[in-house]
């Protein structure tokens, strides 16, 4: 049914949106980590190891090359060397006055991880002691992070779980939004069709009434009466078209309650064929009915009115497409717990465009000439859980075969 196809379309659209959002999250995370790594790798901040190795111990004391000293001044950094024996400052360069001149082991342990009198510092061990490189206050954020190996090995699992949860949330929101959109569109269409049908019904009844009155009025010329008859016939066709439109709308959106019962397919076929034969006063459309013995005593479980409508539309399609007349053959058989009902004629056959649309199960209406009636046939078969096949006969004409389940109420 069309409602199922709409749900499948909504599901696929929601999945596509969810995948797009999930990929967007992954890409953004990747770009974030890439930026962090890239920026950290391209940092222009002075490196403590480089300055520690550049510090030279000469006869006149400790000396830092001029280029290195200029670099420190440019970045507003300062440096010092602390003795590993007594904690005294052996050498310093541009050290702030508030930074002490001597340290205990506990002091060194503290500022090596945190801050020294508010200055973020980095340390590096050298031969004569501990080299300290200080940065301006509030220029670097320091926070030591440590994690057990068990926690570290569990992080990939948490990342996968987080991504899956995000995907499910996004998918659920997408399904909800898409489903709501389709429901609103379907409701608008149903309301529009119902409104148009209701608006057409009243003026159409007046047209049919006046046309019938003129057609039966013996005081007007015969030619005018014939014209009134044409108006009446076309009006009845329009009324039938409106009824078909309402029916297919209800079937496609599961609005037509099925009144299922156990019924004889053989009796249904004979009764429907007899009604058409009785209405064919000119005998332009002879109907041959063949009921196989295997199907004669079997029943199906379905809506009688809809199944009669299905067969009537198939016979009516052959009549409408062949105004000069044609022979119609109806065959009912049963095999493997399935009825197979075939209606065929030796007329003009289905137009190629219409046959293509019917076989593709398209949502678009076929071209004029019974397209809506055949759509109704397909929907009736579908709501009964059956299958249908349309085809043209090489020798001329067309056929339609319907498969329905044999059995009582399930």
Short mmCIF file of C-alpha atoms in Angstrom, two decimals:
data_model
loop_
_atom_site.label_atom_id
_atom_site.label_comp_id
_atom_site.label_asym_id
_atom_site.label_seq_id
_atom_site.Cartn_x
_atom_site.Cartn_y
_atom_site.Cartn_z
CA UNK A 1 0.00 0.00 0.00
CA UNK A 2 0.99 3.58 -0.51
CA UNK A 3 0.98 4.24 3.24
CA UNK A 4 3.61 1.52 3.65
CA UNK A 5 5.71 3.00 0.86
CA UNK A 6 5.47 6.39 2.55
CA UNK A 7 6.64 4.90 5.86
CA UNK A 8 9.55 3.19 4.09
CA UNK A 9 10.44 6.45 2.35
CA UNK A 10 10.30 8.30 5.66
CA UNK A 11 12.49 5.64 7.26
CA UNK A 12 15.11 5.86 4.51
CA UNK A 13 15.07 9.65 4.60
CA UNK A 14 15.46 9.62 8.38
CA UNK A 15 18.33 7.14 8.14
CA UNK A 16 20.03 9.33 5.54
CA UNK A 17 19.66 12.42 7.72
CA UNK A 18 20.95 10.53 10.75
CA UNK A 19 23.99 9.28 8.81
CA UNK A 20 24.70 12.80 7.57
CA UNK A 21 24.51 14.19 11.12
CA UNK A 22 26.63 11.35 12.50
CA UNK A 23 29.27 11.85 9.83
CA UNK A 24 29.17 15.57 10.60
CA UNK A 25 29.85 14.84 14.28
CA UNK A 26 32.75 12.53 13.44
CA UNK A 27 34.23 15.03 10.98
CA UNK A 28 33.93 17.85 13.50
CA UNK A 29 35.61 15.76 16.18
CA UNK A 30 38.34 14.83 13.75
CA UNK A 31 38.90 18.46 12.78
CA UNK A 32 38.97 19.47 16.45
CA UNK A 33 41.62 16.90 17.37
CA UNK A 34 43.58 17.71 14.23
CA UNK A 35 43.52 21.40 15.12
CA UNK A 36 44.66 20.68 18.68
CA UNK A 37 47.50 18.45 17.51
CA UNK A 38 48.44 20.78 14.71
CA UNK A 39 48.49 23.86 16.94
CA UNK A 40 50.40 22.08 19.65
CA UNK A 41 52.93 20.88 17.10
CA UNK A 42 53.32 24.35 15.58
CA UNK A 43 53.48 26.20 18.89
CA UNK A 44 55.99 29.05 18.90
CA UNK A 45 56.39 28.97 22.66
CA UNK A 46 59.99 28.49 23.90
CA UNK A 47 60.85 24.89 24.78
CA UNK A 48 62.47 24.29 28.13
CA UNK A 49 64.68 21.47 26.83
CA UNK A 50 66.12 23.69 24.08
CA UNK A 51 67.08 26.50 26.49
CA UNK A 52 68.41 24.06 29.05
CA UNK A 53 70.78 22.56 26.49
CA UNK A 54 71.85 26.02 25.25
CA UNK A 55 72.89 27.18 28.73
CA UNK A 56 76.68 27.02 28.94
CA UNK A 57 78.86 26.78 32.04
CA UNK A 58 81.96 28.98 31.51
CA UNK A 59 84.82 30.24 33.69
CA UNK A 60 82.85 33.41 34.26
CA UNK A 61 79.69 31.52 35.21
CA UNK A 62 76.62 30.47 33.29
CA UNK A 63 75.94 32.05 29.90
CA UNK A 64 72.91 31.96 27.57
CA UNK A 65 73.55 32.76 23.88
CA UNK A 66 72.33 36.16 22.71
CA UNK A 67 69.82 34.72 20.24
CA UNK A 68 68.24 32.60 22.95
CA UNK A 69 68.15 35.54 25.35
CA UNK A 70 66.46 37.74 22.72
CA UNK A 71 63.89 35.02 22.15
CA UNK A 72 63.08 34.95 25.87
CA UNK A 73 62.64 38.71 25.94
CA UNK A 74 60.45 38.60 22.83
CA UNK A 75 58.10 36.10 24.46
CA UNK A 76 58.28 37.73 27.95
CA UNK A 77 59.77 34.54 29.41
CA UNK A 78 62.33 34.24 32.16
CA UNK A 79 64.68 31.43 33.27
CA UNK A 80 66.80 30.25 36.19
CA UNK A 81 69.01 27.35 37.27
CA UNK A 82 68.53 25.81 40.72
CA UNK A 83 71.31 23.84 42.39
CA UNK A 84 70.56 20.21 43.10
CA UNK A 85 72.62 20.32 46.32
CA UNK A 86 71.23 23.19 48.39
CA UNK A 87 68.32 24.52 46.25
CA UNK A 88 69.93 27.91 45.64
CA UNK A 89 69.49 29.80 42.39
CA UNK A 90 72.84 29.48 40.56
CA UNK A 91 71.83 31.57 37.57
CA UNK A 92 68.79 33.52 36.34
CA UNK A 93 67.74 35.66 33.42
CA UNK A 94 65.05 38.32 33.77
CA UNK A 95 63.64 36.54 36.84
CA UNK A 96 60.78 38.43 38.51
CA UNK A 97 61.66 39.86 41.94
CA UNK A 98 58.92 37.93 43.74
CA UNK A 99 60.38 34.60 42.66
CA UNK A 100 62.46 33.21 45.59
CA UNK A 101 66.25 32.66 45.49
CA UNK A 102 66.25 29.31 47.32
CA UNK A 103 63.94 26.25 47.36
CA UNK A 104 63.27 23.13 49.32
CA UNK A 105 62.58 19.75 47.73
CA UNK A 106 58.89 20.14 48.57
CA UNK A 107 58.83 23.54 46.82
CA UNK A 108 60.37 22.06 43.70
CA UNK A 109 57.92 19.16 43.74
CA UNK A 110 55.02 21.60 43.96
CA UNK A 111 55.91 24.14 41.29
CA UNK A 112 57.14 21.50 38.85
CA UNK A 113 53.51 20.35 38.60
CA UNK A 114 51.68 23.60 39.20
CA UNK A 115 52.75 27.22 39.41
CA UNK A 116 55.59 29.18 41.01
CA UNK A 117 54.25 32.34 42.72
CA UNK A 118 51.57 32.49 40.02
CA UNK A 119 53.92 31.91 37.09
CA UNK A 120 53.43 28.81 34.93
CA UNK A 121 56.82 27.10 34.77
CA UNK A 122 58.47 24.16 33.03
CA UNK A 123 61.47 22.28 34.39
CA UNK A 124 64.29 20.29 32.84
CA UNK A 125 67.04 18.36 34.59
CA UNK A 126 70.63 19.35 33.65
CA UNK A 127 74.06 18.36 34.94
CA UNK A 128 74.29 21.11 37.54
CA UNK A 129 70.72 21.07 38.77
CA UNK A 130 67.21 21.94 37.62
CA UNK A 131 66.60 24.38 34.76
CA UNK A 132 63.35 26.35 35.16
CA UNK A 133 61.65 28.23 32.32
CA UNK A 134 58.92 30.63 33.43
CA UNK A 135 56.10 32.10 31.35
CA UNK A 136 54.04 35.26 31.99
CA UNK A 137 51.20 34.99 34.48
CA UNK A 138 47.82 33.85 33.07
CA UNK A 139 49.44 32.78 29.79
CA UNK A 140 49.35 28.97 30.23
CA UNK A 141 46.77 26.74 31.86
CA UNK A 142 48.29 23.81 33.74
CA UNK A 143 46.39 20.83 35.03
CA UNK A 144 47.99 17.42 35.53
CA UNK A 145 45.95 14.52 34.16
CA UNK A 146 46.59 10.89 34.97
CA UNK A 147 44.63 7.74 34.19
CA UNK A 148 45.03 4.05 34.89
CA UNK A 149 45.71 1.74 31.98
CA UNK A 150 42.37 0.01 32.55
CA UNK A 151 40.55 3.32 32.14
CA UNK A 152 42.66 4.24 29.14
CA UNK A 153 41.88 0.95 27.38
CA UNK A 154 38.17 1.50 28.02
CA UNK A 155 38.07 4.90 26.32
CA UNK A 156 37.61 3.53 22.76
CA UNK A 157 34.54 1.61 23.95
CA UNK A 158 33.06 4.75 25.47
CA UNK A 159 33.72 6.70 22.28
CA UNK A 160 31.90 4.07 20.20
CA UNK A 161 29.00 3.99 22.68
CA UNK A 162 28.76 7.79 22.61
CA UNK A 163 28.72 7.87 18.81
CA UNK A 164 26.05 5.14 18.67
CA UNK A 165 23.90 6.99 21.22
CA UNK A 166 24.24 10.22 19.26
CA UNK A 167 23.32 8.41 16.07
CA UNK A 168 20.23 6.85 17.69
CA UNK A 169 19.10 10.18 19.09
CA UNK A 170 19.56 11.92 15.75
CA UNK A 171 17.87 9.04 13.93
CA UNK A 172 14.91 9.11 16.32
CA UNK A 173 14.48 12.87 15.92
CA UNK A 174 14.74 12.52 12.14
CA UNK A 175 12.12 9.75 12.08
CA UNK A 176 9.80 11.81 14.23
CA UNK A 177 10.20 14.97 12.14
CA UNK A 178 9.91 13.14 8.80
CA UNK A 179 6.92 11.08 9.94
CA UNK A 180 5.18 14.19 11.20
CA UNK A 181 5.77 15.92 7.87
CA UNK A 182 4.32 12.99 5.91
CA UNK A 183 1.32 12.76 8.22
CA UNK A 184 0.58 16.45 7.78
CA UNK A 185 0.88 16.12 4.01
CA UNK A 186 -1.35 13.04 3.91
CA UNK A 187 -3.94 14.67 6.14
CA UNK A 188 -3.98 17.72 3.86
CA UNK A 189 -4.43 15.54 0.78
CA UNK A 190 -7.23 13.49 2.34
CA UNK A 191 -9.02 16.66 3.43
CA UNK A 192 -8.60 18.20 -0.01
CA UNK A 193 -9.95 15.15 -1.86
CA UNK A 194 -12.90 14.85 0.49
CA UNK A 195 -13.68 18.55 0.17
CA UNK A 196 -13.51 18.57 -3.62
CA UNK A 197 -15.65 15.43 -3.86
CA UNK A 198 -18.25 16.95 -1.59
CA UNK A 199 -18.29 20.23 -3.54
CA UNK A 200 -18.69 18.39 -6.87
CA UNK A 201 -21.45 16.06 -5.71
CA UNK A 202 -24.26 18.64 -5.35
CA UNK A 203 -23.90 20.49 -8.69
CA UNK A 204 -23.29 17.18 -10.45
CA UNK A 205 -26.56 15.78 -9.10
CA UNK A 206 -28.37 18.82 -10.48
CA UNK A 207 -26.71 18.38 -13.90
CA UNK A 208 -27.71 14.70 -14.03
CA UNK A 209 -31.26 15.49 -12.94
CA UNK A 210 -31.83 18.22 -15.54
CA UNK A 211 -30.12 16.14 -18.27
CA UNK A 212 -32.35 13.14 -17.54
CA UNK A 213 -35.42 15.38 -17.54
CA UNK A 214 -34.51 16.83 -20.95
CA UNK A 215 -33.65 13.39 -22.31
CA UNK A 216 -37.12 12.08 -21.44
CA UNK A 217 -39.02 15.19 -22.54
CA UNK A 218 -40.99 14.23 -25.65
CA UNK A 219 -41.80 17.84 -26.52
CA UNK A 220 -38.23 18.76 -27.52
CA UNK A 221 -36.52 17.67 -30.76
CA UNK A 222 -34.82 14.28 -30.91
CA UNK A 223 -31.41 15.82 -31.55
CA UNK A 224 -31.68 17.88 -28.36
CA UNK A 225 -32.75 14.80 -26.44
CA UNK A 226 -29.70 12.94 -27.72
CA UNK A 227 -27.47 15.80 -26.61
CA UNK A 228 -29.07 15.66 -23.16
CA UNK A 229 -28.39 11.91 -23.09
CA UNK A 230 -24.70 12.57 -23.80
CA UNK A 231 -24.61 15.11 -20.98
CA UNK A 232 -26.18 12.58 -18.63
CA UNK A 233 -23.75 9.83 -19.65
CA UNK A 234 -20.72 12.05 -19.20
CA UNK A 235 -22.07 13.25 -15.87
CA UNK A 236 -22.47 9.67 -14.70
CA UNK A 237 -18.88 9.00 -15.77
CA UNK A 238 -17.75 11.99 -13.73
CA UNK A 239 -19.74 10.80 -10.72
CA UNK A 240 -18.13 7.37 -11.06
CA UNK A 241 -14.71 9.01 -11.32
CA UNK A 242 -15.30 10.99 -8.12
CA UNK A 243 -16.40 7.80 -6.35
CA UNK A 244 -13.27 6.02 -7.62
CA UNK A 245 -11.08 8.86 -6.43
CA UNK A 246 -12.58 8.69 -2.95
CA UNK A 247 -12.21 4.92 -2.84
CA UNK A 248 -8.58 4.83 -3.94
CA UNK A 249 -7.82 7.59 -1.45
CA UNK A 250 -9.36 5.59 1.38
CA UNK A 251 -7.62 2.38 0.32
CA UNK A 252 -4.19 3.97 -0.01
CA UNK A 253 -4.39 5.55 3.44
CA UNK A 254 -6.05 2.57 5.14
CA UNK A 255 -9.27 4.50 5.72
CA UNK A 256 -11.57 1.89 4.18
CA UNK A 257 -12.70 -0.60 6.87
CA UNK A 258 -12.72 -4.10 5.43
CA UNK A 259 -15.87 -6.13 6.03
CA UNK A 260 -14.31 -9.53 5.52
CA UNK A 261 -16.29 -12.73 5.39
CA UNK A 262 -15.96 -16.23 3.96
CA UNK A 263 -17.32 -16.22 0.43
CA UNK A 264 -17.31 -18.35 -2.71
CA UNK A 265 -15.11 -16.92 -5.45
CA UNK A 266 -16.88 -19.05 -8.04
CA UNK A 267 -20.29 -17.59 -7.12
CA UNK A 268 -18.85 -14.07 -7.06
CA UNK A 269 -17.40 -14.49 -10.57
CA UNK A 270 -20.62 -15.90 -12.01
CA UNK A 271 -22.76 -13.18 -10.43
CA UNK A 272 -20.54 -10.31 -11.60
CA UNK A 273 -20.26 -11.69 -15.14
CA UNK A 274 -24.05 -12.18 -15.32
CA UNK A 275 -24.66 -8.55 -14.36
CA UNK A 276 -22.47 -7.34 -17.21
CA UNK A 277 -24.09 -9.74 -19.68
CA UNK A 278 -27.56 -8.53 -18.74
CA UNK A 279 -26.49 -4.91 -19.24
CA UNK A 280 -24.96 -5.61 -22.67
CA UNK A 281 -28.12 -5.16 -24.74
CA UNK A 282 -26.21 -4.98 -28.05
CA UNK A 283 -24.18 -8.11 -27.19
CA UNK A 284 -20.96 -6.36 -28.23
CA UNK A 285 -19.08 -7.82 -25.27
CA UNK A 286 -19.67 -11.58 -24.96
CA UNK A 287 -18.26 -12.95 -21.72
CA UNK A 288 -16.98 -16.51 -21.34
CA UNK A 289 -16.59 -17.84 -17.80
CA UNK A 290 -14.55 -20.94 -16.92
CA UNK A 291 -14.49 -22.21 -13.34
CA UNK A 292 -12.00 -25.01 -12.76
CA UNK A 293 -13.31 -27.89 -10.62
CA UNK A 294 -10.50 -27.34 -8.11
CA UNK A 295 -11.80 -23.81 -7.42
CA UNK A 296 -15.54 -24.41 -7.55
CA UNK A 297 -15.99 -25.50 -3.93
CA UNK A 298 -13.28 -23.35 -2.33
CA UNK A 299 -13.78 -20.11 -0.44
CA UNK A 300 -11.71 -17.05 0.33
CA UNK A 301 -11.86 -14.59 3.20
CA UNK A 302 -12.38 -11.04 2.02
CA UNK A 303 -14.56 -8.01 1.54
CA UNK A 304 -17.30 -9.02 -0.91
CA UNK A 305 -18.08 -5.49 -2.09
CA UNK A 306 -14.43 -4.72 -2.82
CA UNK A 307 -13.82 -8.02 -4.63
CA UNK A 308 -16.91 -7.44 -6.78
CA UNK A 309 -15.58 -3.94 -7.48
CA UNK A 310 -12.20 -5.43 -8.42
CA UNK A 311 -13.66 -7.85 -10.97
CA UNK A 312 -16.13 -5.26 -12.23
CA UNK A 313 -13.33 -2.77 -12.86
CA UNK A 314 -11.35 -5.34 -14.84
CA UNK A 315 -14.34 -6.18 -17.03
CA UNK A 316 -15.25 -2.50 -17.33
CA UNK A 317 -11.69 -1.68 -18.39
CA UNK A 318 -11.98 -4.07 -21.35
CA UNK A 319 -15.32 -2.50 -22.31
CA UNK A 320 -14.07 1.09 -22.09
CA UNK A 321 -10.95 0.42 -24.13
CA UNK A 322 -12.82 -1.32 -26.91
CA UNK A 323 -15.84 0.74 -27.97
CA UNK A 324 -16.36 -1.44 -31.06
CA UNK A 325 -16.68 -4.56 -28.96
CA UNK A 326 -14.48 -7.45 -27.85
CA UNK A 327 -14.71 -10.91 -26.37
CA UNK A 328 -13.97 -11.20 -22.64
CA UNK A 329 -12.85 -14.39 -20.94
CA UNK A 330 -12.82 -14.97 -17.17
CA UNK A 331 -10.99 -17.97 -15.76
CA UNK A 332 -10.93 -19.00 -12.10
CA UNK A 333 -8.61 -21.74 -10.89
CA UNK A 334 -6.95 -22.82 -7.65
CA UNK A 335 -3.50 -24.23 -6.97
CA UNK A 336 -1.26 -24.39 -3.88
CA UNK A 337 -3.86 -22.71 -1.66
CA UNK A 338 -4.16 -19.79 -4.05
CA UNK A 339 -6.97 -18.66 -6.33
CA UNK A 340 -5.80 -17.42 -9.70
CA UNK A 341 -8.37 -15.22 -11.43
CA UNK A 342 -7.62 -14.12 -15.00
CA UNK A 343 -9.60 -11.58 -17.02
CA UNK A 344 -8.54 -11.19 -20.65
CA UNK A 345 -9.92 -9.78 -23.88
CA UNK A 346 -9.01 -9.75 -27.58
CA UNK A 347 -9.23 -6.00 -27.95
CA UNK A 348 -6.68 -3.20 -28.24
CA UNK A 349 -4.64 -4.07 -25.14
CA UNK A 350 -3.02 -1.74 -22.63
CA UNK A 351 -1.20 1.34 -23.91
CA UNK A 352 2.55 0.89 -23.43
CA UNK A 353 2.82 3.86 -21.07
CA UNK A 354 -0.04 2.65 -18.90
CA UNK A 355 1.31 -0.91 -18.78
CA UNK A 356 4.73 0.36 -17.70
CA UNK A 357 3.21 2.43 -14.91
CA UNK A 358 1.08 -0.48 -13.70
CA UNK A 359 4.02 -2.88 -13.63
CA UNK A 360 6.25 -0.42 -11.80
CA UNK A 361 3.57 0.13 -9.18
CA UNK A 362 4.03 3.85 -9.61
CA UNK A 363 2.14 6.34 -7.48
CA UNK A 364 1.32 8.43 -10.54
CA UNK A 365 -2.00 7.87 -12.17
CA UNK A 366 -1.97 6.15 -15.48
CA UNK A 367 -3.13 7.96 -18.58
CA UNK A 368 -6.80 8.32 -19.29
CA UNK A 369 -8.85 5.26 -20.10
CA UNK A 370 -9.39 3.40 -16.86
CA UNK A 371 -6.12 4.27 -15.11
CA UNK A 372 -7.82 5.11 -11.82
CA UNK A 373 -10.02 2.01 -12.02
CA UNK A 374 -6.97 -0.23 -12.38
CA UNK A 375 -5.30 1.51 -9.47
CA UNK A 376 -8.33 0.60 -7.40
CA UNK A 377 -7.98 -3.01 -8.56
CA UNK A 378 -4.37 -3.07 -7.41
CA UNK A 379 -5.18 -1.57 -4.01
CA UNK A 380 -8.02 -4.02 -3.43
CA UNK A 381 -5.71 -6.93 -4.22
CA UNK A 382 -3.04 -5.51 -1.91
CA UNK A 383 -5.37 -5.04 1.08
CA UNK A 384 -6.38 -8.69 0.64
CA UNK A 385 -2.75 -9.81 0.71
CA UNK A 386 -2.75 -10.91 -2.93
CA UNK A 387 -0.69 -10.26 -6.04
CA UNK A 388 -1.54 -8.98 -9.50
CA UNK A 389 0.02 -9.05 -12.96
CA UNK A 390 -0.90 -7.00 -16.06
CA UNK A 391 0.23 -7.96 -19.56
CA UNK A 392 -0.59 -7.63 -23.23
CA UNK A 393 -1.32 -10.70 -25.36
CA UNK A 394 0.91 -11.01 -28.47
CA UNK A 395 -2.05 -12.09 -30.63
CA UNK A 396 -4.04 -9.03 -29.50
CA UNK A 397 -5.76 -7.92 -26.35
CA UNK A 398 -4.66 -7.88 -22.73
CA UNK A 399 -4.98 -9.90 -19.56
CA UNK A 400 -4.83 -9.39 -15.83
CA UNK A 401 -4.20 -12.21 -13.36
CA UNK A 402 -4.94 -11.93 -9.65
CA UNK A 403 -3.76 -14.35 -6.96
CA UNK A 404 -5.76 -14.51 -3.70
CA UNK A 405 -5.42 -16.82 -0.73
CA UNK A 406 -7.78 -19.76 -0.29
CA UNK A 407 -9.18 -20.23 3.18
CA UNK A 408 -11.52 -19.04 5.93
CA UNK A 409 -10.95 -16.38 8.56
CA UNK A 410 -7.38 -16.28 9.81
#
